Amino acid sequence: MSATATTPGVGRVGDSVPRLDGPPKVKGEFAYASDLQAAGMLWGHTLRSPHPHARIVEIDVSAALTMSGVHAVLTHDDVPGQKTYGLEFADQPVLAHDRVRYFGEAVALVAAEHPEQARRAAEAIRVVYEELPVVSDMERATEMEPLHPERPTMGHGYRDDPRPNVVRHMVIRHGDPDAQGDVSVTGVYEVGIQDQAFLGPESGLAVPDGEGGVDIYVATQWLHVDRDQVAPCLGLDPEQVRIHLAGVGGAFGGREDLSMQIHGALLALHTSRPVKIVYNREESFVGHIHRHPARMWCEHRATRDGRLVNVRMRILLDGGAYASSSTAVASNAASFAVGPYRVDNALIEATAVYTNNPPCGAMRGFGAVQTCFAAEAQMDLLAAELGIDPVDLRLLNALAPGDVLPTGQVVEGSCPVAETIRAAAAIPVPPAEELPRDPIRLPGGAGNTTRGEGVRRGVGFAVGFKNICYSEGFDDSCAARVVLRADGSAEVHCAAAEVGQGVTGVILQVARTELGTDAVTLMPHTTSTVGSAGSASASRMTWMAAGAVRDACRAALEQRERSGGGEVDVERVHRHPRTTPLDPESGQVTGERAHVAFACAAMRVVAEVDVELGLTRVVWVGTAQDVGRAINPIALEGQIEGGTAQGIGLALMEEIQTRDGRITNASFTDYLIPTALDMPPVESVLVEVPEPAAPYGAKGVGEPPTVVSTAAVAAALRAATGKPLRRVPVRPDEIVGLALS
Amino acid sequence: MKIALTVNGECRETEAWGGESLLYVLRERLGLLGSKNACEQGECGSCSVLLDGVLVCACLVLGAQADGHVVTTVEGLADGDRLHRVQEAYVQAGAVQCGFCTPGLVVATVDLLESNPSPSDDEIREALSGNLCRCTGYAKIFDAVHRAAMS
């Protein structure tokens, strides 16, 4: 019913290994969450709010209940346990009661025999709403009526902000925030709402166990934390809720929050039948969290010879209706606001607010994408102001081990910023292609919109920087269990979510390397047979899973040695070096470190712009990435190319559009992601300086390409147009000069 | 209503509601889950199949329209355990990550190579531009198409 065991193969740490799930995936045999089936299965459907903010006056389900094929219609009254859930604060209702706070919020559930019956029954539920004023402007949110009047105090060392609708206000004061330089540059930057837009829609199957408990087969990023959110809402003990990883069609942070887990389980327990829920594309867009849109006010001061003296940034992030991971995103945006540069003085403020806009949470790059876009634009402004080459300016300020971050943390371990910048700068830029040429290679592509008269070429450079693993005192761990059989073969259990990034390959490579055998089977990912692996996010899964599997393999070998043979079965939990929270008043590190390790990427982008039409084409990308050590180079290149595509998407086309809190482009017709025609060739160089604290020296690789690429594309477009382009996605009217920017 | 179609060389009959798409019929009525349900509005190509030899999005065809016709899905390409050369190329090139778009891309690539055995980069880009992939950045997919063309 769920993913099956991954079969043995070959490949050790450092080898380029094709995916073991490749053959079933190319044959169409791999079972994704939306492919699950069970005897007697019903289809679930979720009724969602058509209003971004409204009071619920009445819900009448009587008509829906009597419709053909319908087995259950549930509302908040049917939630047996805790009524709300959430990753950091339990502020999100399982089903809305009293009021709805965002467009698309779940209000009621239906289970029926055919998905069309379920959809029609949901339409027949009568909900009477009284619309309330919509808080849609993040700048005004702090002055408006609180959306969560009974908001819990934050605790955890967070600074409680007295203003309404502030989820987290984070301040970093470093050195003398008034320090002057010889020159200063300022800018206000904006990032729109990006969506993860994974291809496999949210889906899952909930199966009642007949004894009051439930098995949930779902596409998720963190099985155990799903269980810990689901069980209290169902009024069950954690062991009565078993989460099993079903095939995941991409994640990118969008599956950190719950989707159908509780809803499916409620319907299954209510009907005593398996219930499957599959979101359609529109529901996926409104039903999951997005990347935080941001507005950033920046001032960079430097000496005449180009050394950064002081960076001041104010960052405002719209978290939407519920907290999700806004607190951590705000902290990350602040922590990485300056980029991988040395600066003795800084004042950085990041504020995440509640609004009635779509809820925002984790997405690849997690706060660092937004600030990298602003900070790198500032570095280019500074380079221009000083008459210094942008690459040289970055090299001059490049962070290195021993330097102090704005949080007061001393950089330790591997931090090859200058090496990475040099490696990217050394990749030869292709020559400009002559005109005339095939229209497919012009901005606008096959649209045949021009012969290229208005085409200008620009080259941009950017550097991005981000933490690896969880931070700020989070007790981050990963468990793995190894069973060594008498015949020398082994099975490995680890609940690390394979979301497409290739962690199952890493686990197998590590186990084969440590055990010295190819006869290793990775068992299904589940909460039933092994402890938590933590989430497949924060570029942490390779580090943590490799550490846990390595530790368990070594312990198993030792135990077998001691026992002189026979079967051994050991579980080990891996932890990275301990972190501590930042001081809530000053944002300064309270122990040795708030972040475990860092990874950077440098990227040069060549873009062409048709300045008459406002159309763009990214021609070429050359990038160097600090990876610590490559465990599987072919998978790593795929991550770099894919992560770059998402950054290009944010720079050029990807934006959730809202009108008064309502999403107006919830489809692949209207929310555009890069196609094969939009993606340039990507030349990548791996910079390998092993991270001493990490298993095998490997750093996670998923996020840095996305952090850097939006900034690099924007730089290339500025170079081509001479326009400031302070907002992404860049719009055609900004390129042709019709819009104020 | 009853519909009968030839899928991957096999005659299949099934009951279906008139509003069901060919994609739904393939997946839920016939148990052929290889064609994927990513957007179900013809934008992403994840459900690409060949209908009488023509590349279509199965989500945009009614099940009833396929009555009496011939459908090839991704499940019909491999010869038992022996992968089709396009499938083999996707695996070897590292063109599969989450893989949700892969079946549709594989079918679209088979269709492309049928009409153009050695496509240029631009021809590949244009031919596959109707298939969205969110994971790979397409570079390894282009490698896979070239590999398959040469094999």
mmCIF file of N, CA, C and O in Angstrom, chain A residues 456-518:
data_model
loop_
_atom_site.group_PDB
_atom_site.id
_atom_site.type_symbol
_atom_site.label_atom_id
_atom_site.label_comp_id
_atom_site.label_asym_id
_atom_site.label_seq_id
_atom_site.Cartn_x
_atom_site.Cartn_y
_atom_site.Cartn_z
ATOM 1 N N ARG A 456 19.183 43.157 -25.722
ATOM 2 C CA ARG A 456 20.412 43.575 -25.031
ATOM 3 C C ARG A 456 20.853 42.433 -24.125
ATOM 4 O O ARG A 456 20.027 41.778 -23.505
ATOM 5 N N ARG A 457 22.153 42.267 -24.031
ATOM 6 C CA ARG A 457 22.680 41.185 -23.192
ATOM 7 C C ARG A 457 23.258 41.770 -21.916
ATOM 8 O O ARG A 457 23.857 42.844 -21.924
ATOM 9 N N GLY A 458 23.085 41.075 -20.801
ATOM 10 C CA GLY A 458 23.652 41.522 -19.532
ATOM 11 C C GLY A 458 24.247 40.345 -18.784
ATOM 12 O O GLY A 458 23.783 39.215 -18.916
ATOM 13 N N VAL A 459 25.278 40.618 -18.011
ATOM 14 C CA VAL A 459 25.917 39.567 -17.218
ATOM 15 C C VAL A 459 25.849 39.986 -15.755
ATOM 16 O O VAL A 459 26.211 41.109 -15.402
ATOM 17 N N GLY A 460 25.355 39.094 -14.913
ATOM 18 C CA GLY A 460 25.224 39.400 -13.483
ATOM 19 C C GLY A 460 25.940 38.369 -12.640
ATOM 20 O O GLY A 460 26.136 37.225 -13.066
ATOM 21 N N PHE A 461 26.319 38.765 -11.438
ATOM 22 C CA PHE A 461 27.025 37.869 -10.525
ATOM 23 C C PHE A 461 26.385 38.004 -9.149
ATOM 24 O O PHE A 461 26.011 39.096 -8.739
ATOM 25 N N ALA A 462 26.276 36.905 -8.441
ATOM 26 C CA ALA A 462 25.757 36.978 -7.067
ATOM 27 C C ALA A 462 26.335 35.837 -6.241
ATOM 28 O O ALA A 462 26.794 34.828 -6.786
ATOM 29 N N VAL A 463 26.288 36.048 -4.937
ATOM 30 C CA VAL A 463 26.741 35.036 -3.984
ATOM 31 C C VAL A 463 25.628 34.826 -2.965
ATOM 32 O O VAL A 463 25.017 35.791 -2.505
ATOM 33 N N GLY A 464 25.361 33.582 -2.653
ATOM 34 C CA GLY A 464 24.316 33.265 -1.674
ATOM 35 C C GLY A 464 24.880 32.417 -0.552
ATOM 36 O O GLY A 464 25.921 31.772 -0.699
ATOM 37 N N PHE A 465 24.147 32.365 0.543
ATOM 38 C CA PHE A 465 24.712 31.869 1.798
ATOM 39 C C PHE A 465 23.565 31.433 2.700
ATOM 40 O O PHE A 465 22.548 32.122 2.768
ATOM 41 N N LYS A 466 23.737 30.306 3.332
ATOM 42 C CA LYS A 466 22.648 29.791 4.165
ATOM 43 C C LYS A 466 23.159 28.805 5.189
ATOM 44 O O LYS A 466 24.214 28.213 5.001
ATOM 45 N N ASN A 467 22.365 28.615 6.226
ATOM 46 C CA ASN A 467 22.729 27.626 7.256
ATOM 47 C C ASN A 467 22.364 26.214 6.797
ATOM 48 O O ASN A 467 21.484 26.013 5.981
ATOM 49 N N ILE A 468 23.061 25.259 7.391
ATOM 50 C CA ILE A 468 22.776 23.839 7.165
ATOM 51 C C ILE A 468 22.276 23.296 8.503
ATOM 52 O O ILE A 468 22.896 23.549 9.531
ATOM 53 N N CYS A 469 21.203 22.568 8.500
ATOM 54 C CA CYS A 469 20.572 21.984 9.691
ATOM 55 C C CYS A 469 19.757 23.034 10.467
ATOM 56 O O CYS A 469 19.817 24.223 10.164
ATOM 57 N N TYR A 470 19.039 22.529 11.461
ATOM 58 C CA TYR A 470 18.227 23.415 12.296
ATOM 59 C C TYR A 470 19.122 24.201 13.240
ATOM 60 O O TYR A 470 20.252 23.806 13.520
ATOM 61 N N SER A 471 18.572 25.298 13.736
ATOM 62 C CA SER A 471 19.386 26.273 14.453
ATOM 63 C C SER A 471 18.760 26.650 15.787
ATOM 64 O O SER A 471 17.725 26.120 16.181
ATOM 65 N N GLU A 472 19.397 27.607 16.434
ATOM 66 C CA GLU A 472 18.845 28.296 17.614
ATOM 67 C C GLU A 472 18.376 27.354 18.719
ATOM 68 O O GLU A 472 17.300 27.521 19.279
ATOM 69 N N GLY A 473 19.179 26.344 19.017
ATOM 70 C CA GLY A 473 18.902 25.499 20.171
ATOM 71 C C GLY A 473 17.936 24.364 19.906
ATOM 72 O O GLY A 473 17.635 23.589 20.819
ATOM 73 N N PHE A 474 17.431 24.233 18.694
ATOM 74 C CA PHE A 474 16.532 23.127 18.380
ATOM 75 C C PHE A 474 17.280 21.804 18.542
ATOM 76 O O PHE A 474 18.378 21.640 18.013
ATOM 77 N N ASP A 475 16.708 20.890 19.312
ATOM 78 C CA ASP A 475 17.391 19.622 19.562
ATOM 79 C C ASP A 475 17.166 18.706 18.353
ATOM 80 O O ASP A 475 16.245 17.916 18.303
ATOM 81 N N ASP A 476 18.037 18.860 17.375
ATOM 82 C CA ASP A 476 17.860 18.232 16.075
ATOM 83 C C ASP A 476 18.509 16.850 16.081
ATOM 84 O O ASP A 476 19.689 16.721 16.401
ATOM 85 N N SER A 477 17.735 15.852 15.708
ATOM 86 C CA SER A 477 18.308 14.507 15.732
ATOM 87 C C SER A 477 17.757 13.667 14.589
ATOM 88 O O SER A 477 16.759 14.022 13.973
ATOM 89 N N CYS A 478 18.435 12.565 14.333
ATOM 90 C CA CYS A 478 17.982 11.620 13.319
ATOM 91 C C CYS A 478 18.319 10.217 13.798
ATOM 92 O O CYS A 478 19.443 9.963 14.241
ATOM 93 N N ALA A 479 17.331 9.333 13.724
ATOM 94 C CA ALA A 479 17.542 7.951 14.150
ATOM 95 C C ALA A 479 17.685 7.039 12.938
ATOM 96 O O ALA A 479 17.075 7.287 11.893
ATOM 97 N N ALA A 480 18.503 6.012 13.085
ATOM 98 C CA ALA A 480 18.580 4.963 12.066
ATOM 99 C C ALA A 480 18.757 3.633 12.783
ATOM 100 O O ALA A 480 19.331 3.567 13.867
ATOM 101 N N ARG A 481 18.235 2.595 12.160
ATOM 102 C CA ARG A 481 18.319 1.256 12.746
ATOM 103 C C ARG A 481 18.889 0.326 11.692
ATOM 104 O O ARG A 481 18.506 0.395 10.526
ATOM 105 N N VAL A 482 19.844 -0.481 12.118
ATOM 106 C CA VAL A 482 20.478 -1.411 11.185
ATOM 107 C C VAL A 482 20.330 -2.830 11.725
ATOM 108 O O VAL A 482 20.599 -3.085 12.904
ATOM 109 N N VAL A 483 19.862 -3.718 10.873
ATOM 110 C CA VAL A 483 19.772 -5.141 11.236
ATOM 111 C C VAL A 483 20.791 -5.875 10.369
ATOM 112 O O VAL A 483 20.693 -5.863 9.136
ATOM 113 N N LEU A 484 21.778 -6.461 11.017
ATOM 114 C CA LEU A 484 22.786 -7.258 10.298
ATOM 115 C C LEU A 484 22.399 -8.718 10.440
ATOM 116 O O LEU A 484 22.260 -9.220 11.554
ATOM 117 N N ARG A 485 22.213 -9.358 9.320
ATOM 118 C CA ARG A 485 21.818 -10.766 9.392
ATOM 119 C C ARG A 485 23.045 -11.659 9.359
ATOM 120 O O ARG A 485 24.131 -11.235 8.963
ATOM 121 N N ALA A 486 22.828 -12.901 9.763
ATOM 122 C CA ALA A 486 23.931 -13.858 9.837
ATOM 123 C C ALA A 486 24.584 -14.070 8.473
ATOM 124 O O ALA A 486 25.787 -14.334 8.373
ATOM 125 N N ASP A 487 23.799 -13.923 7.392
ATOM 126 C CA ASP A 487 24.366 -14.162 6.053
ATOM 127 C C ASP A 487 25.144 -12.956 5.522
ATOM 128 O O ASP A 487 25.585 -12.951 4.368
ATOM 129 N N GLY A 488 25.281 -11.918 6.359
ATOM 130 C CA GLY A 488 26.075 -10.764 5.945
ATOM 131 C C GLY A 488 25.261 -9.657 5.309
ATOM 132 O O GLY A 488 25.756 -8.553 5.108
ATOM 133 N N SER A 489 24.005 -9.940 4.977
ATOM 134 C CA SER A 489 23.179 -8.882 4.394
ATOM 135 C C SER A 489 22.642 -7.986 5.510
ATOM 136 O O SER A 489 22.702 -8.336 6.691
ATOM 137 N N ALA A 490 22.135 -6.831 5.119
ATOM 138 C CA ALA A 490 21.696 -5.871 6.127
ATOM 139 C C ALA A 490 20.413 -5.199 5.687
ATOM 140 O O ALA A 490 20.152 -5.031 4.496
ATOM 141 N N GLU A 491 19.608 -4.813 6.682
ATOM 142 C CA GLU A 491 18.493 -3.921 6.372
ATOM 143 C C GLU A 491 18.643 -2.656 7.197
ATOM 144 O O GLU A 491 19.106 -2.684 8.336
ATOM 145 N N VAL A 492 18.280 -1.560 6.566
ATOM 146 C CA VAL A 492 18.398 -0.260 7.221
ATOM 147 C C VAL A 492 17.005 0.346 7.343
ATOM 148 O O VAL A 492 16.230 0.343 6.383
ATOM 149 N N HIS A 493 16.707 0.848 8.545
ATOM 150 C CA HIS A 493 15.452 1.559 8.766
ATOM 151 C C HIS A 493 15.791 3.015 9.077
ATOM 152 O O HIS A 493 16.623 3.283 9.953
ATOM 153 N N CYS A 494 15.162 3.932 8.370
ATOM 154 C CA CYS A 494 15.351 5.346 8.666
ATOM 155 C C CYS A 494 14.113 6.061 8.139
ATOM 156 O O CYS A 494 13.665 5.771 7.035
ATOM 157 N N ALA A 495 13.577 6.970 8.929
ATOM 158 C CA ALA A 495 12.338 7.648 8.514
ATOM 159 C C ALA A 495 12.616 8.925 7.732
ATOM 160 O O ALA A 495 11.749 9.781 7.606
ATOM 161 N N ALA A 496 13.830 9.045 7.206
ATOM 162 C CA ALA A 496 14.166 10.226 6.396
ATOM 163 C C ALA A 496 13.293 10.261 5.154
ATOM 164 O O ALA A 496 13.269 9.309 4.391
ATOM 165 N N ALA A 497 12.578 11.344 4.952
ATOM 166 C CA ALA A 497 11.649 11.411 3.817
ATOM 167 C C ALA A 497 12.415 11.594 2.510
ATOM 168 O O ALA A 497 13.194 12.524 2.364
ATOM 169 N N GLU A 498 12.164 10.671 1.589
ATOM 170 C CA GLU A 498 12.703 10.817 0.225
ATOM 171 C C GLU A 498 11.675 11.641 -0.546
ATOM 172 O O GLU A 498 10.570 11.170 -0.818
ATOM 173 N N VAL A 499 12.031 12.858 -0.863
ATOM 174 C CA VAL A 499 11.078 13.745 -1.533
ATOM 175 C C VAL A 499 11.503 14.023 -2.969
ATOM 176 O O VAL A 499 10.987 14.922 -3.611
ATOM 177 N N GLY A 500 12.478 13.243 -3.441
ATOM 178 C CA GLY A 500 13.005 13.450 -4.778
ATOM 179 C C GLY A 500 14.460 13.877 -4.747
ATOM 180 O O GLY A 500 15.154 13.838 -5.761
ATOM 181 N N GLN A 501 14.906 14.265 -3.554
ATOM 182 C CA GLN A 501 16.267 14.821 -3.444
ATOM 183 C C GLN A 501 17.334 13.736 -3.468
ATOM 184 O O GLN A 501 18.505 14.037 -3.677
ATOM 185 N N GLY A 502 16.946 12.493 -3.191
ATOM 186 C CA GLY A 502 17.897 11.401 -3.306
ATOM 187 C C GLY A 502 18.479 10.907 -1.998
ATOM 188 O O GLY A 502 19.536 10.282 -1.993
ATOM 189 N N VAL A 503 17.793 11.137 -0.888
ATOM 190 C CA VAL A 503 18.371 10.719 0.397
ATOM 191 C C VAL A 503 18.419 9.194 0.526
ATOM 192 O O VAL A 503 19.298 8.651 1.195
ATOM 193 N N THR A 504 17.516 8.483 -0.143
ATOM 194 C CA THR A 504 17.578 7.023 -0.052
ATOM 195 C C THR A 504 18.896 6.527 -0.654
ATOM 196 O O THR A 504 19.501 5.584 -0.144
ATOM 197 N N GLY A 505 19.337 7.174 -1.713
ATOM 198 C CA GLY A 505 20.626 6.809 -2.307
ATOM 199 C C GLY A 505 21.770 7.070 -1.339
ATOM 200 O O GLY A 505 22.673 6.246 -1.188
ATOM 201 N N VAL A 506 21.723 8.209 -0.662
ATOM 202 C CA VAL A 506 22.764 8.547 0.311
ATOM 203 C C VAL A 506 22.810 7.503 1.416
ATOM 204 O O VAL A 506 23.880 7.017 1.802
ATOM 205 N N ILE A 507 21.642 7.139 1.919
ATOM 206 C CA ILE A 507 21.568 6.156 3.010
ATOM 207 C C ILE A 507 22.197 4.832 2.560
ATOM 208 O O ILE A 507 22.995 4.224 3.284
ATOM 209 N N LEU A 508 21.859 4.400 1.362
ATOM 210 C CA LEU A 508 22.401 3.132 0.868
ATOM 211 C C LEU A 508 23.904 3.229 0.614
ATOM 212 O O LEU A 508 24.664 2.304 0.940
ATOM 213 N N GLN A 509 24.346 4.362 0.066
ATOM 214 C CA GLN A 509 25.787 4.528 -0.177
ATOM 215 C C GLN A 509 26.565 4.460 1.136
ATOM 216 O O GLN A 509 27.619 3.834 1.221
ATOM 217 N N VAL A 510 26.018 5.124 2.158
ATOM 218 C CA VAL A 510 26.687 5.133 3.459
ATOM 219 C C VAL A 510 26.711 3.721 4.051
ATOM 220 O O VAL A 510 27.752 3.243 4.520
ATOM 221 N N ALA A 511 25.568 3.045 4.006
ATOM 222 C CA ALA A 511 25.500 1.705 4.605
ATOM 223 C C ALA A 511 26.435 0.742 3.871
ATOM 224 O O ALA A 511 27.136 -0.057 4.507
ATOM 225 N N ARG A 512 26.484 0.824 2.559
ATOM 226 C CA ARG A 512 27.378 -0.061 1.806
ATOM 227 C C ARG A 512 28.833 0.233 2.138
ATOM 228 O O ARG A 512 29.644 -0.676 2.291
ATOM 229 N N THR A 513 29.135 1.514 2.261
ATOM 230 C CA THR A 513 30.507 1.908 2.571
ATOM 231 C C THR A 513 30.914 1.403 3.947
ATOM 232 O O THR A 513 31.991 0.834 4.130
ATOM 233 N N GLU A 514 30.041 1.612 4.923
ATOM 234 C CA GLU A 514 30.383 1.250 6.301
ATOM 235 C C GLU A 514 30.398 -0.257 6.508
ATOM 236 O O GLU A 514 31.232 -0.779 7.233
ATOM 237 N N LEU A 515 29.454 -0.949 5.874
ATOM 238 C CA LEU A 515 29.334 -2.389 6.110
ATOM 239 C C LEU A 515 30.199 -3.196 5.150
ATOM 240 O O LEU A 515 30.390 -4.397 5.336
ATOM 241 N N GLY A 516 30.688 -2.535 4.095
ATOM 242 C CA GLY A 516 31.535 -3.231 3.130
ATOM 243 C C GLY A 516 30.792 -4.284 2.339
ATOM 244 O O GLY A 516 31.367 -5.281 1.900
ATOM 245 N N THR A 517 29.487 -4.075 2.155
ATOM 246 C CA THR A 517 28.720 -5.033 1.359
ATOM 247 C C THR A 517 27.706 -4.281 0.520
ATOM 248 O O THR A 517 27.270 -3.190 0.886
ATOM 249 N N ASP A 518 27.321 -4.863 -0.602
ATOM 250 C CA ASP A 518 26.258 -4.263 -1.411
ATOM 251 C C ASP A 518 24.885 -4.800 -1.032
ATOM 252 O O ASP A 518 23.871 -4.301 -1.500
#
